[in-house]
Short mmCIF file of C-alpha atoms and ligand atoms in Angstrom, two decimals:
data_model
loop_
_atom_site.label_atom_id
_atom_site.label_comp_id
_atom_site.label_asym_id
_atom_site.label_seq_id
_atom_site.Cartn_x
_atom_site.Cartn_y
_atom_site.Cartn_z
CA MET T 1 15.87 18.75 -9.41
CA ASN T 2 19.45 19.52 -8.41
CA TRP T 3 18.79 22.64 -6.37
CA ASN T 4 21.60 21.91 -3.90
CA GLU T 5 24.17 21.10 -6.55
CA TRP T 6 23.33 24.36 -8.30
CA ILE T 7 23.56 26.30 -5.03
CA GLU T 8 26.97 24.76 -4.34
CA GLN T 9 28.16 25.88 -7.78
CA THR T 10 27.21 29.47 -6.97
CA LEU T 11 29.05 29.25 -3.64
CA ASP T 12 32.29 28.42 -5.44
CA ILE T 13 31.88 31.53 -7.57
CA THR T 14 30.92 33.70 -4.59
CA ARG T 15 33.98 32.59 -2.60
CA THR T 16 36.21 33.61 -5.51
CA ASN T 17 34.31 36.86 -5.95
CA ILE T 18 34.73 37.85 -2.29
CA SER T 19 38.47 38.20 -2.82
CA ARG T 20 38.02 39.58 -6.32
CA PHE T 21 35.65 42.43 -5.41
CA GLN T 22 37.09 43.39 -1.98
CA THR T 23 35.15 46.47 -0.80
CA ARG T 24 33.49 47.17 -4.14
CA PHE T 25 30.19 45.96 -5.57
CA PRO T 26 29.52 44.15 -8.87
CA HIS T 27 27.08 45.86 -11.22
CA VAL T 28 26.97 44.55 -14.83
CA SER T 29 29.51 43.18 -17.30
CA GLN T 30 29.97 44.73 -20.72
CA GLY T 31 31.05 42.03 -23.14
CA ASP T 32 34.16 40.73 -21.34
CA GLY T 33 32.43 38.64 -18.64
CA LYS T 34 33.96 40.80 -15.91
CA TYR T 35 31.79 42.73 -13.53
CA GLN T 36 32.13 46.49 -13.52
CA LEU T 37 32.68 47.39 -9.88
CA VAL T 38 30.86 50.31 -8.25
CA GLU T 39 31.03 51.84 -4.79
CA HIS T 40 27.68 53.11 -3.60
CA THR T 41 26.83 55.03 -6.73
CA ASP T 42 24.10 52.80 -8.14
CA TRP T 43 20.81 51.04 -7.35
CA THR T 44 22.41 47.59 -7.42
CA GLU T 45 24.82 47.32 -4.48
CA GLY T 46 22.27 45.46 -2.33
CA PHE T 47 22.22 42.48 -4.66
CA TRP T 48 25.82 41.60 -3.78
CA SER T 49 25.20 41.91 -0.02
CA GLY T 50 21.98 39.91 -0.58
CA ILE T 51 23.91 37.13 -2.32
CA LEU T 52 26.35 37.07 0.60
CA TRP T 53 23.58 36.86 3.23
CA LEU T 54 21.77 34.09 1.32
CA SER T 55 25.04 32.20 0.86
CA TYR T 56 25.80 32.54 4.56
CA GLU T 57 22.32 31.41 5.64
CA TYR T 58 22.74 28.31 3.51
CA SER T 59 26.37 27.48 4.30
CA ARG T 60 27.00 29.02 7.75
CA ASP T 61 30.49 29.65 6.39
CA GLU T 62 32.29 32.11 8.66
CA THR T 63 34.26 33.70 5.79
CA ILE T 64 31.03 34.45 3.96
CA ARG T 65 29.45 35.90 7.12
CA GLN T 66 32.40 38.27 7.54
CA ALA T 67 32.11 39.32 3.90
CA ALA T 68 28.35 39.89 4.30
CA GLU T 69 28.88 42.05 7.39
CA ALA T 70 31.69 44.01 5.75
CA ALA T 71 29.64 44.67 2.61
CA THR T 72 26.64 45.74 4.71
CA ALA T 73 28.61 48.06 7.00
CA SER T 74 29.07 50.64 4.24
CA PHE T 75 25.33 51.08 3.66
CA GLN T 76 24.83 53.18 6.81
CA ASP T 77 27.58 55.52 5.67
CA ARG T 78 25.83 55.95 2.32
CA LEU T 79 22.62 56.78 4.15
CA THR T 80 24.33 59.31 6.39
CA ARG T 81 25.91 60.99 3.37
CA ARG T 82 22.62 60.71 1.40
CA SER T 83 24.91 59.65 -1.41
CA HIS T 84 23.23 58.66 -4.71
CA LEU T 85 19.90 58.12 -2.96
CA GLU T 86 17.67 60.55 -4.84
CA HIS T 87 15.57 57.72 -6.26
CA HIS T 88 13.11 55.07 -5.10
CA ASP T 89 15.44 52.05 -5.19
CA ILE T 90 16.10 52.43 -1.49
CA GLY T 91 14.16 49.19 -0.98
CA PHE T 92 16.43 47.17 -3.23
CA LEU T 93 19.45 48.68 -1.50
CA TYR T 94 18.45 48.42 2.14
CA LEU T 95 16.21 45.34 2.33
CA LEU T 96 19.03 43.23 0.92
CA SER T 97 21.78 44.73 3.11
CA THR T 98 20.90 46.11 6.53
CA GLY T 99 17.44 44.53 6.34
CA ALA T 100 18.99 41.14 5.65
CA GLN T 101 21.45 41.56 8.49
CA TRP T 102 18.57 42.31 10.85
CA ILE T 103 16.72 39.18 9.71
CA VAL T 104 19.78 36.93 9.91
CA GLU T 105 21.55 38.32 12.98
CA GLN T 106 18.93 40.48 14.76
CA ASP T 107 21.50 43.27 14.70
CA GLU T 108 19.91 46.37 16.25
CA ALA T 109 22.08 48.90 14.36
CA ALA T 110 21.10 47.23 11.10
CA ARG T 111 17.43 47.49 12.06
CA LYS T 112 17.81 51.21 12.78
CA SER T 113 19.52 51.82 9.43
CA THR T 114 16.72 49.99 7.65
CA LEU T 115 14.12 52.17 9.37
CA GLU T 116 16.08 55.29 8.45
CA ALA T 117 16.07 54.06 4.84
CA ALA T 118 12.29 53.63 4.99
CA ASP T 119 11.93 57.22 6.23
CA LEU T 120 13.99 58.38 3.28
CA LEU T 121 11.80 56.45 0.83
CA LEU T 122 8.73 58.15 2.32
CA THR T 123 10.13 61.55 1.32
CA ARG T 124 9.38 60.56 -2.28
CA TRP T 125 5.61 60.58 -1.58
CA ARG T 126 3.75 63.06 -3.80
CA PRO T 127 0.25 63.41 -2.29
CA THR T 128 -1.44 65.16 -5.21
CA ALA T 129 -0.50 62.45 -7.71
CA ARG T 130 -0.75 59.80 -4.97
CA ILE T 131 2.54 58.19 -5.96
CA LEU T 132 6.08 57.62 -4.81
CA GLN T 133 8.21 59.46 -7.36
CA ALA T 134 10.69 57.09 -8.99
CA TRP T 135 13.56 59.26 -10.11
CA GLY T 136 15.04 62.68 -9.58
CA PRO T 137 14.24 65.59 -7.28
CA GLU T 138 10.75 66.80 -6.39
CA GLY T 139 9.37 69.05 -9.11
CA ASP T 140 11.62 67.55 -11.80
CA GLU T 141 10.20 68.62 -15.15
CA ILE T 142 10.22 65.15 -16.72
CA ASN T 143 10.28 62.74 -13.79
CA GLY T 144 8.35 64.71 -11.16
CA GLY T 145 5.13 62.72 -11.63
CA ARG T 146 6.59 59.47 -12.89
CA ILE T 147 6.23 55.98 -11.46
CA ILE T 148 7.90 52.81 -12.70
CA ILE T 149 6.75 49.24 -12.19
CA ASP T 150 10.07 48.31 -10.53
CA CYS T 151 8.97 50.34 -7.48
CA LEU T 152 6.65 47.54 -6.43
CA MET T 153 9.79 45.79 -5.16
CA ASN T 154 10.70 48.82 -3.03
CA LEU T 155 7.34 48.90 -1.25
CA PRO T 156 8.20 45.94 1.03
CA LEU T 157 10.64 48.26 2.84
CA LEU T 158 7.63 50.37 3.84
CA TYR T 159 5.58 47.30 4.81
CA TRP T 160 8.47 46.13 6.96
CA ALA T 161 8.76 49.56 8.61
CA SER T 162 5.05 49.61 9.54
CA GLN T 163 5.30 46.11 10.91
CA GLN T 164 8.40 46.99 12.96
CA THR T 165 7.21 50.32 14.34
CA GLY T 166 3.45 49.85 14.55
CA ASP T 167 3.10 53.11 12.58
CA PRO T 168 0.65 52.51 9.71
CA GLU T 169 1.79 55.52 7.64
CA TYR T 170 4.52 53.65 5.76
CA ALA T 171 2.18 50.88 4.63
CA ASP T 172 -0.74 53.26 3.98
CA ILE T 173 1.36 55.23 1.51
CA ALA T 174 2.77 52.08 -0.07
CA ARG T 175 -0.74 50.73 -0.51
CA ILE T 176 -1.91 53.83 -2.37
CA HIS T 177 1.14 53.60 -4.63
CA ALA T 178 0.45 49.89 -5.27
CA GLU T 179 -3.17 50.71 -6.14
CA GLN T 180 -2.13 53.47 -8.54
CA SER T 181 0.33 51.00 -10.14
CA GLN T 182 -2.40 48.39 -10.41
CA ARG T 183 -4.77 50.85 -12.06
CA PHE T 184 -2.41 52.58 -14.46
CA LEU T 185 0.59 50.29 -15.14
CA VAL T 186 -1.29 47.00 -15.58
CA ARG T 187 -3.36 46.68 -18.76
CA GLY T 188 -6.52 44.68 -19.38
CA ASP T 189 -4.74 41.74 -21.02
CA GLY T 190 -2.30 41.35 -18.11
CA SER T 191 0.58 43.12 -19.88
CA SER T 192 2.15 46.23 -18.37
CA TYR T 193 3.65 49.62 -19.02
CA HIS T 194 7.13 50.11 -17.68
CA THR T 195 6.39 53.64 -16.51
CA PHE T 196 3.46 56.02 -16.12
CA TYR T 197 3.29 59.82 -15.88
CA PHE T 198 0.97 61.85 -13.67
CA ASP T 199 0.39 65.59 -13.62
CA THR T 200 1.86 66.69 -10.30
CA ALA T 201 -0.25 69.86 -10.15
CA THR T 202 -3.62 68.17 -10.66
CA GLY T 203 -2.89 64.49 -10.01
CA ASP T 204 -4.33 63.59 -13.43
CA ALA T 205 -3.11 60.40 -15.07
CA VAL T 206 -1.28 61.47 -18.24
CA ARG T 207 0.17 58.52 -20.15
CA GLY T 208 2.07 55.26 -20.06
CA GLY T 209 5.59 55.03 -21.44
CA THR T 210 8.84 53.18 -21.17
CA HIS T 211 12.43 53.72 -20.18
CA GLN T 212 14.19 50.44 -20.87
CA GLY T 213 11.56 48.76 -23.03
CA TYR T 214 11.19 48.39 -26.80
CA ARG T 215 8.65 51.20 -27.16
CA ASP T 216 6.23 53.21 -25.02
CA GLY T 217 3.36 50.73 -25.21
CA SER T 218 5.44 47.56 -25.11
CA THR T 219 5.81 45.09 -22.25
CA TRP T 220 9.37 45.12 -20.98
CA THR T 221 9.92 41.63 -19.63
CA ARG T 222 11.84 42.60 -16.51
CA GLY T 223 9.20 45.16 -15.62
CA GLN T 224 6.52 42.49 -15.96
CA ALA T 225 8.57 40.27 -13.63
CA TRP T 226 8.95 43.07 -11.05
CA GLY T 227 5.16 43.38 -11.16
CA ILE T 228 4.50 39.67 -10.60
CA TYR T 229 6.72 39.63 -7.54
CA GLY T 230 5.77 43.07 -6.22
CA PHE T 231 2.00 42.51 -6.26
CA ALA T 232 2.45 39.11 -4.61
CA LEU T 233 4.43 40.81 -1.82
CA SER T 234 1.74 43.49 -1.44
CA TYR T 235 -0.75 40.65 -1.08
CA ARG T 236 1.41 39.09 1.65
CA TYR T 237 1.17 42.29 3.67
CA PHE T 238 -2.47 43.28 3.14
CA ARG T 239 -4.12 39.94 2.20
CA GLU T 240 -6.07 41.98 -0.36
CA ALA T 241 -7.35 39.56 -3.02
CA SER T 242 -7.01 41.99 -5.91
CA PHE T 243 -3.23 42.19 -5.42
CA LEU T 244 -2.99 38.41 -5.69
CA ASP T 245 -5.20 38.43 -8.77
CA THR T 246 -3.03 41.10 -10.41
CA SER T 247 0.15 39.15 -9.67
CA LYS T 248 -1.43 36.08 -11.22
CA ARG T 249 -2.60 37.90 -14.35
CA LEU T 250 0.89 39.33 -14.86
CA ALA T 251 2.37 35.86 -14.34
CA ARG T 252 0.00 34.28 -16.86
CA TYR T 253 0.92 36.89 -19.46
CA PHE T 254 4.63 36.41 -18.78
CA ILE T 255 4.47 32.62 -19.04
CA ASP T 256 2.19 32.60 -22.10
CA HIS T 257 4.59 34.82 -24.06
CA LEU T 258 7.88 33.04 -23.31
CA PRO T 259 9.94 31.08 -25.83
CA ALA T 260 10.14 27.30 -25.34
CA ASP T 261 13.28 27.45 -23.17
CA LEU T 262 11.54 29.92 -20.78
CA ILE T 263 14.41 32.44 -21.01
CA ALA T 264 12.63 35.72 -21.73
CA TYR T 265 13.60 37.97 -24.61
CA TRP T 266 14.24 41.49 -23.35
CA ASP T 267 10.79 42.78 -24.31
CA PHE T 268 7.65 40.84 -25.24
CA ASP T 269 7.01 43.24 -28.15
CA ALA T 270 10.52 43.06 -29.60
CA PRO T 271 11.01 40.44 -32.34
CA GLN T 272 11.12 37.06 -30.60
CA ASN T 273 14.02 35.49 -32.45
CA GLU T 274 17.58 34.41 -31.76
CA SER T 275 19.14 37.66 -32.96
CA GLU T 276 17.35 39.63 -30.20
CA PRO T 277 18.90 39.92 -26.73
CA ARG T 278 17.45 37.86 -23.91
CA ASP T 279 17.06 38.91 -20.31
CA SER T 280 17.78 35.90 -18.13
CA SER T 281 17.27 38.12 -15.06
CA ALA T 282 13.61 38.63 -16.03
CA SER T 283 13.05 34.87 -15.91
CA ALA T 284 14.88 34.57 -12.58
CA ILE T 285 12.80 37.39 -11.02
CA ALA T 286 9.58 35.94 -12.45
CA ALA T 287 10.42 32.51 -11.01
CA CYS T 288 10.87 34.05 -7.54
CA GLY T 289 7.69 36.09 -7.94
CA VAL T 290 5.70 33.04 -8.99
CA LEU T 291 7.08 31.05 -6.03
CA GLU T 292 5.86 33.85 -3.76
CA LEU T 293 2.47 33.92 -5.55
CA VAL T 294 2.03 30.15 -5.31
CA GLU T 295 2.52 30.28 -1.54
CA HIS T 296 -0.69 32.29 -1.28
CA LEU T 297 -2.86 30.26 -3.64
CA PRO T 298 -5.18 27.66 -2.14
CA ALA T 299 -4.34 24.03 -2.90
CA ASP T 300 -7.35 23.74 -5.24
CA ASP T 301 -6.53 26.86 -7.28
CA PRO T 302 -6.73 25.71 -10.93
CA ASP T 303 -3.48 27.53 -11.89
CA ARG T 304 -1.37 26.55 -8.91
CA ALA T 305 0.27 23.39 -10.24
CA ASP T 306 1.00 25.00 -13.58
CA LEU T 307 2.56 28.08 -11.98
CA LEU T 308 4.75 26.00 -9.67
CA ALA T 309 5.85 23.85 -12.60
CA PHE T 310 6.76 27.00 -14.51
CA ALA T 311 8.98 28.27 -11.68
CA GLU T 312 10.78 24.94 -11.36
CA ARG T 313 11.25 24.52 -15.10
CA ALA T 314 12.43 28.12 -15.54
CA VAL T 315 15.10 27.75 -12.85
CA ALA T 316 16.23 24.42 -14.34
CA SER T 317 16.43 26.07 -17.76
CA LEU T 318 18.46 28.96 -16.35
CA ALA T 319 20.84 26.40 -14.79
CA LYS T 320 21.13 24.59 -18.11
CA HIS T 321 21.29 27.43 -20.62
CA CYS T 322 22.59 30.44 -18.68
CA PHE T 323 24.66 29.31 -15.69
CA SER T 324 28.27 30.27 -16.28
CA GLY T 325 29.34 26.78 -15.17
CA GLY T 326 32.63 24.93 -14.97
CA THR T 327 35.36 25.06 -12.38
CA ASN T 328 36.73 28.38 -11.20
CA GLU T 329 39.71 28.00 -13.52
CA ALA T 330 37.64 27.17 -16.57
CA ARG T 331 34.78 29.56 -15.96
CA GLU T 332 33.77 31.98 -18.64
CA GLY T 333 33.08 34.93 -16.39
CA GLU T 334 32.44 36.27 -12.93
CA GLY T 335 28.67 36.01 -12.63
CA PHE T 336 26.16 33.18 -12.24
CA LEU T 337 23.81 33.92 -15.16
CA ARG T 338 24.82 34.74 -18.69
CA HIS T 339 22.42 36.40 -21.15
CA GLY T 340 21.09 39.13 -18.90
CA SER T 341 20.39 42.57 -20.31
CA TYR T 342 20.20 45.95 -18.62
CA TYR T 343 19.28 48.61 -21.16
CA VAL T 344 19.13 47.22 -24.68
CA ARG T 345 18.12 50.37 -26.58
CA GLY T 346 20.79 52.30 -24.67
CA GLY T 347 23.40 49.68 -25.59
CA ILE T 348 24.31 48.98 -21.96
CA ALA T 349 24.95 45.34 -21.00
CA THR T 350 22.89 43.72 -23.73
CA ASP T 351 24.10 40.11 -23.34
CA ASP T 352 25.89 40.09 -20.03
CA TYR T 353 26.00 39.32 -16.36
CA VAL T 354 23.76 41.59 -14.31
CA ILE T 355 24.10 41.31 -10.54
CA TRP T 356 20.34 41.27 -9.86
CA GLY T 357 20.02 38.27 -12.19
CA ASP T 358 22.56 36.44 -10.04
CA TYR T 359 20.74 37.44 -6.86
CA PHE T 360 17.32 36.23 -8.03
CA TYR T 361 18.75 33.01 -9.47
CA LEU T 362 20.20 32.24 -6.04
CA GLU T 363 17.02 33.34 -4.26
CA ALA T 364 14.98 31.02 -6.49
CA LEU T 365 17.30 28.12 -5.69
CA MET T 366 17.11 28.94 -1.98
CA ARG T 367 13.34 29.10 -2.09
CA LEU T 368 13.09 25.79 -3.96
CA GLY T 369 15.80 23.92 -2.08
CA HIS T 370 15.58 25.36 1.41
CA GLY T 371 12.53 27.55 1.88
CA ILE T 372 14.79 30.60 2.41
CA PRO T 373 12.70 33.37 0.81
CA GLY T 374 15.12 36.29 0.58
CA TYR T 375 14.72 39.45 2.61
CA TRP T 376 11.52 41.10 1.41
CA TYR T 377 9.61 40.51 4.65
CA GLU T 378 10.23 39.51 8.23
CA ARG T 379 10.39 35.74 8.57
CA GLY T 380 7.29 34.08 9.98
CA ARG T 381 4.91 36.65 8.48
N1 LIG X 1 15.19 48.65 -11.55
C1 LIG X 1 16.01 48.92 -12.68
C2 LIG X 1 16.06 47.79 -13.62
O1 LIG X 1 15.38 46.79 -13.46
O2 LIG X 1 16.80 47.92 -14.59
#
């Protein structure tokens, strides 16, 4: 496969985007192929710094390093101001910014910021329900006892913090949250709820539901992909077989319900036909998750070859059907992957670039071409 050629194509776009975005961060496009730019108001800023760190690790290009450092510098300020951080996506934000800088440059200030971010994530622990609350303030009437499957990708910040400090509390809490997610978000057939509600007064499990999916009991494809990757990363930390098994069951469901071109529709329970939006980012995340999963499967695992083949074919299909392509002059838009969707029922970015889709497309290429696994765990672990 042409992993390197496809990486080089993204580097051309990233170099152009560095001057285009300046100090701001790409979020999603809305029909015109241009990224809406945000400035530390969303959950997505880390994906741009993550793209810059991956691009620098691959290219060792000094201009890209400076851009990565500049983009990362503003994350400490956000932390100090506690600005737009009343949610669980602190892992997405800080693992791919200050956490990445620590991994790439062993920068001590970046390490400290990442630990401070982990402390902030811990404040979302709700001991009665035994969960990390996803959204909103403690005691929130609707979201007070709510988890979402996406949070599995924030837990690695807590694993990293335990590993760095020797304090088991971060990982102990993350483990309980992962177990609650395994028990209540993942269903018997390997499909998943997007979200689940607990009673904060009693800790009782109340019901599954959705936020961005087709309906409460449906399987939102991106959520399923977050689960594949998140449980595989929990396995990496604890080496607990049930986490690996859950990741695999989610992966099997994901793969078995894809259309022939392996580009997921936005929800597995939405009509699967060409008039429905796709979510290319779900396929990119699932490919990365499956590559992580495959690393932990023994050579004689009966599903291993099939899973690896899926990841390779999915990335090749994304390159063929979704990559924005062309020279900088002729390009159709500012992102890497077309046909991502953010919030279809809400009408937000329903056939667009989404910055996390770009990040995971590049991470998948880096994993396949260079063994660079992103920034979800300390290298060598
Ligand atoms: N974590 C939010 C999303 O996937 O849309």
